[in-house]
Short mmCIF file of C-alpha atoms in Angstrom, two decimals:
data_model
loop_
_atom_site.label_atom_id
_atom_site.label_comp_id
_atom_site.label_asym_id
_atom_site.label_seq_id
_atom_site.Cartn_x
_atom_site.Cartn_y
_atom_site.Cartn_z
CA MET A 490 102.44 -88.37 -15.20
CA GLY A 491 99.72 -88.89 -17.84
CA GLN A 492 97.61 -85.77 -17.56
CA ASN A 493 96.68 -83.06 -20.06
CA SER A 494 96.46 -79.73 -18.22
CA ILE A 495 96.39 -80.06 -14.46
CA GLY A 496 97.49 -77.59 -11.86
CA ALA A 497 97.15 -74.06 -13.23
CA ASP A 498 94.64 -72.83 -10.66
CA THR A 499 94.95 -73.00 -6.90
CA LEU A 500 92.21 -73.76 -4.40
CA ALA A 501 93.11 -70.50 -2.65
CA ASP A 502 91.48 -68.71 -5.60
CA PHE A 503 88.15 -70.44 -5.09
CA ASP A 504 85.44 -68.06 -3.84
CA TRP A 505 83.60 -70.15 -1.27
CA HIS A 506 81.02 -67.41 -0.70
CA TRP A 507 79.87 -67.02 -4.31
CA PRO A 508 77.81 -70.23 -4.77
CA VAL A 509 74.53 -70.15 -2.89
CA LYS A 510 75.06 -73.88 -2.27
CA CYS A 511 78.55 -75.25 -1.65
CA GLU A 512 79.47 -78.17 0.61
CA ARG A 513 82.82 -76.77 1.73
CA ALA A 514 83.43 -79.38 4.45
CA LEU A 515 82.94 -82.21 1.95
CA ILE A 516 85.17 -80.54 -0.65
CA GLU A 517 87.98 -79.96 1.84
CA GLU A 518 87.62 -83.57 3.02
CA LEU A 519 88.10 -84.78 -0.56
CA PHE A 520 91.52 -83.11 -0.69
CA ALA A 521 92.72 -85.64 1.89
CA LEU A 522 92.39 -88.08 -1.07
CA ALA A 523 90.65 -90.84 0.90
CA PHE A 524 88.45 -91.36 -2.17
CA ILE A 525 91.44 -92.89 -3.96
CA GLU A 526 91.92 -95.59 -1.33
CA GLU A 527 88.17 -96.17 -1.23
CA ALA A 528 87.96 -96.28 -5.04
CA ALA A 529 85.11 -93.79 -4.75
CA ASN A 530 84.16 -91.57 -7.67
CA VAL A 531 83.70 -87.83 -7.16
CA VAL A 532 80.93 -86.08 -9.08
CA LEU A 533 80.72 -82.28 -9.08
CA ILE A 534 77.26 -81.26 -10.25
CA GLY A 535 75.79 -77.83 -10.82
CA PRO A 536 75.23 -74.97 -13.26
CA ASN A 537 77.96 -73.39 -15.36
CA GLY A 538 80.45 -70.92 -13.94
CA LEU A 539 80.63 -72.06 -10.31
CA GLY A 540 84.19 -73.42 -10.26
CA LYS A 541 83.57 -77.11 -10.90
CA THR A 542 86.47 -77.36 -13.34
CA MET A 543 88.83 -75.57 -10.93
CA LEU A 544 87.94 -78.04 -8.17
CA LEU A 545 88.29 -80.98 -10.56
CA LYS A 546 91.76 -79.90 -11.72
CA ASN A 547 92.94 -79.22 -8.20
CA LEU A 548 91.80 -82.61 -6.94
CA ALA A 549 93.65 -84.30 -9.80
CA TYR A 550 96.72 -82.13 -9.18
CA GLN A 551 96.66 -83.01 -5.48
CA ALA A 552 96.65 -86.68 -6.45
CA VAL A 553 99.71 -86.13 -8.67
CA LEU A 554 101.53 -84.32 -5.85
CA HIS A 555 100.98 -87.39 -3.69
CA GLY A 556 102.51 -89.74 -6.21
CA HIS A 557 99.43 -90.91 -8.11
CA SER A 558 99.01 -90.82 -11.88
CA ALA A 559 96.17 -88.71 -13.23
CA ARG A 560 94.67 -87.68 -16.54
CA PHE A 561 92.43 -84.68 -17.15
CA THR A 562 90.21 -84.59 -20.22
CA LEU A 563 87.13 -82.90 -21.55
CA ALA A 564 84.36 -85.42 -22.04
CA SER A 565 84.08 -84.44 -25.70
CA ASP A 566 87.82 -84.88 -26.31
CA MET A 567 87.87 -88.31 -24.70
CA LEU A 568 84.82 -89.59 -26.56
CA HIS A 569 86.00 -88.28 -29.93
CA ASP A 570 89.39 -89.88 -29.28
CA LEU A 571 87.84 -93.22 -28.44
CA ALA A 572 85.49 -93.10 -31.42
CA ALA A 573 88.32 -92.43 -33.89
CA PRO A 574 89.97 -95.90 -34.19
CA ASP A 575 88.85 -98.17 -37.00
CA SER A 576 90.13 -101.38 -35.42
CA THR A 577 89.65 -103.25 -32.15
CA SER A 578 93.36 -103.12 -31.35
CA ALA A 579 93.49 -99.34 -31.88
CA LEU A 580 90.51 -98.88 -29.56
CA ALA A 581 92.17 -101.04 -26.91
CA VAL A 582 95.24 -98.79 -26.99
CA ARG A 583 93.14 -95.67 -26.58
CA LEU A 584 91.04 -97.17 -23.81
CA ARG A 585 94.20 -97.80 -21.80
CA ARG A 586 94.87 -94.05 -21.84
CA TYR A 587 91.77 -93.59 -19.73
CA THR A 588 91.82 -96.75 -17.63
CA ARG A 589 95.46 -96.90 -16.53
CA PRO A 590 95.84 -93.65 -14.51
CA THR A 591 94.99 -93.87 -10.82
CA VAL A 592 92.66 -90.89 -11.24
CA LEU A 593 90.70 -89.95 -14.36
CA ALA A 594 89.19 -86.45 -14.36
CA ILE A 595 86.41 -85.98 -16.95
CA ASP A 596 85.16 -82.42 -17.38
CA GLU A 597 81.89 -81.17 -18.86
CA VAL A 598 79.64 -84.21 -19.20
CA GLY A 599 76.25 -82.90 -20.27
CA TYR A 600 77.26 -79.85 -22.26
CA LEU A 601 76.86 -81.72 -25.56
CA SER A 602 74.66 -84.61 -26.64
CA TYR A 603 76.05 -87.83 -28.12
CA ASP A 604 74.76 -90.84 -29.99
CA ALA A 605 74.61 -94.37 -28.61
CA ARG A 606 78.13 -95.18 -29.82
CA TYR A 607 79.59 -92.48 -27.57
CA ALA A 608 77.45 -93.62 -24.65
CA ASP A 609 78.81 -97.14 -25.10
CA LEU A 610 82.39 -95.81 -25.05
CA LEU A 611 81.81 -93.86 -21.83
CA PHE A 612 80.15 -96.94 -20.37
CA GLU A 613 83.26 -98.95 -21.28
CA VAL A 614 85.56 -96.51 -19.49
CA VAL A 615 83.33 -96.33 -16.41
CA THR A 616 82.95 -100.12 -16.26
CA ARG A 617 86.64 -100.86 -16.62
CA ARG A 618 87.60 -98.35 -13.96
CA TYR A 619 84.80 -99.65 -11.72
CA GLU A 620 86.16 -103.19 -12.02
CA GLN A 621 89.75 -102.03 -11.46
CA GLN A 622 88.65 -99.89 -8.49
CA ARG A 623 90.14 -96.70 -9.89
CA PRO A 624 88.17 -93.52 -9.24
CA ILE A 625 86.71 -91.09 -11.72
CA LEU A 626 86.39 -87.36 -11.02
CA LEU A 627 83.61 -85.88 -13.11
CA THR A 628 81.81 -82.57 -13.61
CA THR A 629 78.33 -82.26 -15.04
CA ASN A 630 75.66 -79.60 -15.38
CA LYS A 631 72.92 -82.20 -15.73
CA ALA A 632 71.04 -84.07 -13.03
CA PHE A 633 71.43 -87.81 -13.54
CA GLY A 634 67.78 -88.10 -14.42
CA GLU A 635 68.54 -85.89 -17.44
CA TRP A 636 71.45 -87.96 -18.79
CA ASN A 637 69.09 -89.58 -21.27
CA GLN A 638 69.10 -86.14 -22.96
CA VAL A 639 72.91 -86.29 -23.17
CA PHE A 640 72.84 -89.81 -24.60
CA PRO A 641 69.45 -90.12 -26.33
CA ASN A 642 68.50 -93.61 -27.50
CA ALA A 643 71.38 -95.20 -25.56
CA THR A 644 70.31 -98.34 -23.69
CA CYS A 645 73.27 -98.32 -21.29
CA VAL A 646 72.59 -94.98 -19.55
CA VAL A 647 70.84 -96.40 -16.48
CA THR A 648 73.58 -98.97 -15.87
CA LEU A 649 76.29 -96.38 -16.59
CA VAL A 650 74.90 -94.00 -13.97
CA ASP A 651 74.39 -96.88 -11.52
CA ARG A 652 78.06 -97.91 -11.72
CA LEU A 653 79.25 -94.32 -11.59
CA LEU A 654 77.27 -93.64 -8.42
CA HIS A 655 77.68 -96.98 -6.63
CA ARG A 656 80.79 -95.72 -4.83
CA ALA A 657 80.65 -91.95 -5.17
CA GLU A 658 80.84 -88.64 -3.37
CA ILE A 659 78.35 -86.17 -4.86
CA VAL A 660 79.31 -82.50 -4.54
CA ALA A 661 76.38 -80.25 -5.40
CA LEU A 662 76.88 -76.58 -6.19
CA ASP A 663 74.26 -74.01 -7.06
CA GLY A 664 74.15 -70.32 -7.85
CA LYS A 665 74.81 -67.86 -10.65
CA SER A 666 77.82 -67.96 -12.95
CA TYR A 667 80.96 -66.40 -11.46
CA ARG A 668 82.22 -65.71 -14.98
CA LEU A 669 79.06 -63.69 -15.68
CA LYS A 670 79.62 -61.78 -12.44
CA GLU A 671 83.19 -60.94 -13.47
CA ALA A 672 82.05 -59.89 -16.96
CA GLN A 673 79.43 -57.56 -15.48
CA GLU A 674 81.95 -56.06 -13.05
CA ARG A 675 84.44 -55.52 -15.86
CA ALA A 676 81.81 -53.82 -18.01
CA ALA A 677 80.86 -51.57 -15.09
CA ARG A 678 84.51 -50.57 -14.55
CA LYS A 679 84.96 -49.82 -18.26
CA THR A 680 81.82 -47.69 -18.30
CA LYS A 681 82.94 -45.78 -15.21
CA SER A 682 86.43 -45.14 -16.58
CA ARG A 683 85.21 -43.65 -19.83
CA ALA A 684 85.06 -39.89 -19.81
CA PRO A 685 81.77 -38.46 -21.04
CA VAL A 686 81.89 -37.51 -24.68
CA THR A 687 80.74 -33.99 -25.47
CA ARG A 688 80.23 -32.42 -28.85
CA LYS A 689 82.80 -29.72 -29.60
CA GLU A 690 81.46 -26.28 -30.25
CA ARG A 691 82.00 -24.97 -33.75
#
């Protein structure tokens, strides 16, 4: 099957009303998987804690259920893996891990910054999949105009973004972190459940 950790969450758990911006019709349309036949990338963009990873995993899982191969990876894990080999043949083997699956889901582009070597490796993956007409699913918290902050001093960023977006569905989400909301609610419940502490009389 060729994926790392797909399928734990269900779309039924997604809170459509929490994000202040959420293109539900577009997201539900993506689950028909037409983007695979069209070789169109899917980019989920928005702040942290809005469910981008859940949507990414579920799209990849849906592809697996329909007989496609898929791989899920954190951007950092993939780039560190690709940067590890010390020979051309070893790199070729690792590149195939990310170019062979029908669907490649890359999570959390933009959370860390990388040098030009890592930018070149991502460019290689994007280019090969672009030429093979195999889609990439990707989450990012950075607008594309800010990707030069993710890959400072990399000369390939403009071309990388151009190829990524040439055939792409862009899903924009906006709002406050759902994880922060849950943490605040949990803290409020804990506070409420604690009995007031009084000093015992001597």
